[in-house]
């Protein structure tokens, strides 16, 4: 049984198509070489793959340019040649035309030279200007929003610094109040000790009690003069020891008051 006829059509699978191209390209180049050698023919083969890659074969010692030149002479056709000067002139004319159109558009954007403008051109110009104004406003609002955000961040930073400063001042004020309270308590304790001392050692014979230790020390001689009564001791007195103890107590009190002063 012979092989069935294969329908010639494009292979849809990319991998199968690439494998088939590689195999048949190799076979085609091989057949071309055999034709050139066996039949002494001048052959030029050009192949472009689906990805644009070039493959070529020419009969030695000819080159592809020689094969193409011979083809052109045989067919009577020629490749058109363009002069660089003509190309430069055409390019210069195009640039001049574009520059003129841009200048005219700029003048119309400024509101100048509108006498030659038609109604459709004026409508298009109005739409373009409105679109440009919208873009300008959008950019303006964006910049304003950025400034507002920056100001809000700055405000938060300042509020935080102000709060920290407030807490610091309050702590310092509290420390000062504590120190003042401590000093006041110390003074009250000293005054209490003075009153206890006055209560423990009262001065009889005087209507007014001294207010402080200085007045107490200043009044000692007068008090002693007021309350010093002459007495004589007899060996037969039964209260001799009690009088001596009272005298020692008085001297001790005077010494203590002098030390406090």
Short mmCIF file of C-alpha atoms in Angstrom, two decimals:
data_model
loop_
_atom_site.label_atom_id
_atom_site.label_comp_id
_atom_site.label_asym_id
_atom_site.label_seq_id
_atom_site.Cartn_x
_atom_site.Cartn_y
_atom_site.Cartn_z
CA UNK A 1 0.00 0.00 0.00
CA UNK A 2 1.28 3.48 -0.87
CA UNK A 3 1.33 6.48 1.41
CA UNK A 4 -1.77 8.59 1.50
CA UNK A 5 -1.80 12.06 0.03
CA UNK A 6 -1.10 14.72 2.62
CA UNK A 7 -3.24 17.83 2.41
CA UNK A 8 -1.07 20.93 2.10
CA UNK A 9 -2.24 23.59 4.53
CA UNK A 10 -0.90 25.69 7.37
CA UNK A 11 0.05 23.76 10.48
CA UNK A 12 -1.77 25.30 13.43
CA UNK A 13 0.43 23.93 16.22
CA UNK A 14 3.45 26.19 16.74
CA UNK A 15 5.83 23.42 17.82
CA UNK A 16 4.85 21.11 14.94
CA UNK A 17 5.12 23.99 12.47
CA UNK A 18 8.63 24.92 13.67
CA UNK A 19 9.81 21.27 13.48
CA UNK A 20 8.39 20.84 9.99
CA UNK A 21 10.00 24.09 8.84
CA UNK A 22 13.40 23.02 10.12
CA UNK A 23 13.22 19.61 8.46
CA UNK A 24 11.92 20.83 5.10
CA UNK A 25 14.36 23.79 5.05
CA UNK A 26 17.26 21.40 5.42
CA UNK A 27 15.86 19.18 2.67
CA UNK A 28 15.27 22.17 0.40
CA UNK A 29 18.84 23.44 0.81
CA UNK A 30 20.14 19.93 0.13
CA UNK A 31 18.10 19.58 -3.06
CA UNK A 32 19.20 23.06 -4.20
CA UNK A 33 22.87 22.12 -3.72
CA UNK A 34 22.37 18.85 -5.63
CA UNK A 35 20.64 20.69 -8.48
CA UNK A 36 23.48 23.22 -8.70
CA UNK A 37 26.22 20.55 -8.70
CA UNK A 38 24.60 17.89 -10.87
CA UNK A 39 23.17 20.18 -13.51
CA UNK A 40 25.78 22.97 -13.38
CA UNK A 41 23.02 25.51 -12.69
CA UNK A 42 23.32 28.91 -11.06
CA UNK A 43 20.84 28.93 -8.20
CA UNK A 44 19.97 31.61 -5.65
CA UNK A 45 17.65 30.65 -2.76
CA UNK A 46 16.27 33.08 -0.14
CA UNK A 47 14.17 31.88 2.80
CA UNK A 48 12.53 33.95 5.56
CA UNK A 49 11.03 32.10 8.50
CA UNK A 50 7.78 33.09 10.18
CA UNK A 51 9.86 34.96 12.80
CA UNK A 52 11.76 36.91 10.12
CA UNK A 53 15.01 34.92 10.24
CA UNK A 54 16.92 34.80 6.90
CA UNK A 55 18.32 31.64 5.24
CA UNK A 56 19.99 31.74 1.80
CA UNK A 57 21.96 29.62 -0.67
CA UNK A 58 23.89 30.62 -3.83
CA UNK A 59 25.89 28.61 -6.32
CA UNK A 60 29.61 29.00 -5.72
CA UNK A 61 31.51 31.19 -6.49
CA UNK A 62 28.62 33.57 -7.16
CA UNK A 63 27.09 35.86 -4.50
CA UNK A 64 23.49 36.72 -3.90
CA UNK A 65 23.99 40.23 -5.31
CA UNK A 66 25.34 38.79 -8.57
CA UNK A 67 22.42 36.37 -8.84
CA UNK A 68 19.91 39.21 -8.27
CA UNK A 69 21.69 41.47 -10.78
CA UNK A 70 21.54 38.73 -13.41
CA UNK A 71 17.85 38.24 -12.60
CA UNK A 72 17.18 41.95 -13.11
CA UNK A 73 19.00 42.02 -16.42
CA UNK A 74 17.16 38.92 -17.62
CA UNK A 75 13.72 40.29 -16.71
CA UNK A 76 14.45 43.85 -17.86
CA UNK A 77 13.48 45.36 -14.49
CA UNK A 78 15.54 47.55 -12.20
CA UNK A 79 15.46 48.67 -8.60
CA UNK A 80 14.48 52.33 -8.40
CA UNK A 81 17.24 54.54 -7.04
CA UNK A 82 16.39 57.55 -4.89
CA UNK A 83 18.63 60.56 -4.78
CA UNK A 84 19.63 61.75 -1.33
CA UNK A 85 19.09 65.33 -2.44
CA UNK A 86 15.49 64.68 -3.41
CA UNK A 87 14.89 62.95 -0.10
CA UNK A 88 16.39 65.84 1.83
CA UNK A 89 14.29 68.37 -0.12
CA UNK A 90 11.09 66.46 0.51
CA UNK A 91 11.93 66.10 4.20
CA UNK A 92 12.70 69.82 4.45
CA UNK A 93 9.39 70.70 2.81
CA UNK A 94 7.52 68.45 5.21
CA UNK A 95 9.20 70.01 8.24
CA UNK A 96 8.45 73.52 6.97
CA UNK A 97 4.80 72.62 6.52
CA UNK A 98 4.58 71.15 10.02
CA UNK A 99 6.30 74.23 11.48
CA UNK A 100 3.85 76.53 9.71
CA UNK A 101 0.90 74.53 10.99
CA UNK A 102 2.26 74.63 14.53
CA UNK A 103 2.79 78.39 14.36
CA UNK A 104 -0.72 78.88 13.04
CA UNK A 105 -2.17 76.67 15.80
CA UNK A 106 -0.20 78.61 18.42
CA UNK A 107 -1.49 81.92 17.11
CA UNK A 108 -5.04 80.62 17.16
CA UNK A 109 -4.58 79.36 20.73
CA UNK A 110 -3.58 82.91 21.63
CA UNK A 111 -6.65 84.30 19.84
CA UNK A 112 -4.65 85.86 16.97
CA UNK A 113 -5.26 85.47 13.24
CA UNK A 114 -8.79 84.06 13.50
CA UNK A 115 -10.08 85.86 10.39
CA UNK A 116 -9.30 82.95 8.10
CA UNK A 117 -10.61 80.28 10.50
CA UNK A 118 -13.82 78.46 9.57
CA UNK A 119 -16.66 77.44 11.89
CA UNK A 120 -15.47 73.84 12.24
CA UNK A 121 -11.95 74.99 13.02
CA UNK A 122 -13.26 77.37 15.64
CA UNK A 123 -15.34 74.60 17.24
CA UNK A 124 -12.32 72.31 17.35
CA UNK A 125 -10.23 75.12 18.80
CA UNK A 126 -12.86 75.74 21.49
CA UNK A 127 -12.97 72.07 22.44
CA UNK A 128 -9.19 71.89 22.63
CA UNK A 129 -9.06 75.00 24.82
CA UNK A 130 -11.74 73.60 27.15
CA UNK A 131 -9.83 70.33 27.40
CA UNK A 132 -6.63 72.24 28.15
CA UNK A 133 -8.40 74.30 30.83
CA UNK A 134 -9.69 71.11 32.47
CA UNK A 135 -6.17 69.68 32.56
CA UNK A 136 -4.81 72.92 34.04
CA UNK A 137 -7.52 72.95 36.72
CA UNK A 138 -6.93 69.30 37.55
CA UNK A 139 -3.21 69.98 38.00
CA UNK A 140 -4.00 73.07 40.07
CA UNK A 141 -6.33 71.12 42.40
CA UNK A 142 -3.70 68.40 42.72
CA UNK A 143 -1.07 70.92 43.83
CA UNK A 144 -3.53 72.55 46.24
CA UNK A 145 -4.39 69.17 47.75
CA UNK A 146 -0.71 68.42 48.21
CA UNK A 147 -0.23 71.75 49.99
CA UNK A 148 -3.24 71.06 52.24
CA UNK A 149 -1.86 67.62 53.10
CA UNK A 150 1.53 69.14 53.93
CA UNK A 151 -0.11 71.77 56.14
CA UNK A 152 -2.16 69.11 57.93
CA UNK A 153 0.96 67.04 58.60
CA UNK A 154 2.74 70.17 59.88
CA UNK A 155 -0.24 70.95 62.12
CA UNK A 156 -0.16 67.46 63.62
CA UNK A 157 3.57 67.74 64.28
CA UNK A 158 3.10 71.14 65.98
CA UNK A 159 0.19 69.83 68.07
CA UNK A 160 2.31 66.92 69.22
CA UNK A 161 5.20 69.23 70.14
CA UNK A 162 2.79 71.57 71.95
CA UNK A 163 1.32 68.66 73.92
CA UNK A 164 4.77 67.43 74.90
CA UNK A 165 5.75 70.95 75.99
CA UNK A 166 2.52 71.25 78.02
CA UNK A 167 3.18 67.96 79.83
CA UNK A 168 6.75 69.05 80.53
CA UNK A 169 5.59 72.38 82.01
CA UNK A 170 2.94 70.65 84.10
CA UNK A 171 5.52 68.22 85.48
CA UNK A 172 7.85 71.09 86.35
CA UNK A 173 4.98 72.99 88.00
CA UNK A 174 4.04 69.88 89.98
CA UNK A 175 7.64 69.46 91.13
CA UNK A 176 7.71 73.12 92.24
CA UNK A 177 4.43 72.71 94.15
CA UNK A 178 5.74 69.58 95.84
CA UNK A 179 8.89 71.42 96.89
CA UNK A 180 6.81 74.33 98.26
CA UNK A 181 4.57 71.91 100.15
CA UNK A 182 7.62 70.18 101.56
CA UNK A 183 9.06 73.52 102.74
CA UNK A 184 5.70 74.50 104.24
CA UNK A 185 5.41 71.18 106.07
CA UNK A 186 8.94 71.60 107.40
CA UNK A 187 8.09 75.09 108.69
CA UNK A 188 4.91 73.78 110.30
CA UNK A 189 6.88 71.03 112.03
CA UNK A 190 9.35 73.61 113.37
CA UNK A 191 6.51 75.83 114.63
CA UNK A 192 4.90 72.78 116.27
CA UNK A 193 8.15 71.93 117.98
CA UNK A 194 8.42 75.52 119.29
CA UNK A 195 4.88 75.38 120.70
CA UNK A 196 5.63 72.04 122.34
CA UNK A 197 8.74 73.56 123.88
CA UNK A 198 6.72 76.54 125.18
CA UNK A 199 4.10 74.19 126.61
CA UNK A 200 6.77 72.08 128.30
CA UNK A 201 8.58 75.05 129.85
CA UNK A 202 5.98 77.77 130.58
CA UNK A 203 6.98 81.13 131.98
CA UNK A 204 4.83 82.05 134.88
CA UNK A 205 4.30 85.58 135.99
CA UNK A 206 3.80 86.98 132.52
CA UNK A 207 0.52 87.54 130.72
CA UNK A 208 2.00 87.09 127.24
CA UNK A 209 3.83 83.98 126.07
CA UNK A 210 6.84 84.46 123.72
CA UNK A 211 6.07 83.83 120.05
CA UNK A 212 9.39 82.27 119.13
CA UNK A 213 12.67 81.08 120.49
CA UNK A 214 14.31 84.50 120.12
CA UNK A 215 11.72 86.19 122.29
CA UNK A 216 12.02 83.30 124.71
CA UNK A 217 15.79 83.77 124.98
CA UNK A 218 15.41 87.53 125.26
CA UNK A 219 12.95 87.20 128.15
CA UNK A 220 15.01 84.73 130.15
CA UNK A 221 16.83 87.26 132.38
CA UNK A 222 13.62 89.17 133.13
CA UNK A 223 11.78 85.97 133.97
CA UNK A 224 14.55 84.88 136.23
CA UNK A 225 14.57 88.29 137.98
CA UNK A 226 10.80 88.24 138.39
CA UNK A 227 10.65 84.76 139.86
CA UNK A 228 13.96 84.57 141.75
CA UNK A 229 13.11 84.62 145.45
CA UNK A 230 15.85 84.70 148.10
CA UNK A 231 16.02 81.67 150.24
CA UNK A 232 18.38 80.09 152.64
CA UNK A 233 19.05 76.51 153.12
CA UNK A 234 19.21 74.94 156.59
CA UNK A 235 20.62 71.63 157.33
CA UNK A 236 17.47 70.74 159.15
CA UNK A 237 15.12 71.51 156.21
CA UNK A 238 13.42 68.36 154.95
CA UNK A 239 12.98 69.67 151.29
CA UNK A 240 16.64 70.29 150.62
CA UNK A 241 17.00 67.63 147.97
CA UNK A 242 13.78 68.75 146.15
CA UNK A 243 14.97 72.40 146.02
CA UNK A 244 18.32 71.38 144.65
CA UNK A 245 16.65 69.32 141.91
CA UNK A 246 14.39 72.23 140.95
CA UNK A 247 17.39 74.54 140.74
CA UNK A 248 19.17 72.10 138.43
CA UNK A 249 16.08 71.90 136.21
CA UNK A 250 15.99 75.68 135.85
CA UNK A 251 19.66 75.87 134.86
CA UNK A 252 19.19 73.05 132.35
CA UNK A 253 16.26 74.85 130.76
CA UNK A 254 18.26 78.07 130.43
CA UNK A 255 21.16 76.20 128.79
CA UNK A 256 18.81 74.51 126.32
CA UNK A 257 17.20 77.78 125.32
CA UNK A 258 20.62 79.38 124.78
CA UNK A 259 21.59 76.49 122.51
CA UNK A 260 18.39 76.90 120.50
CA UNK A 261 19.12 80.60 120.06
#
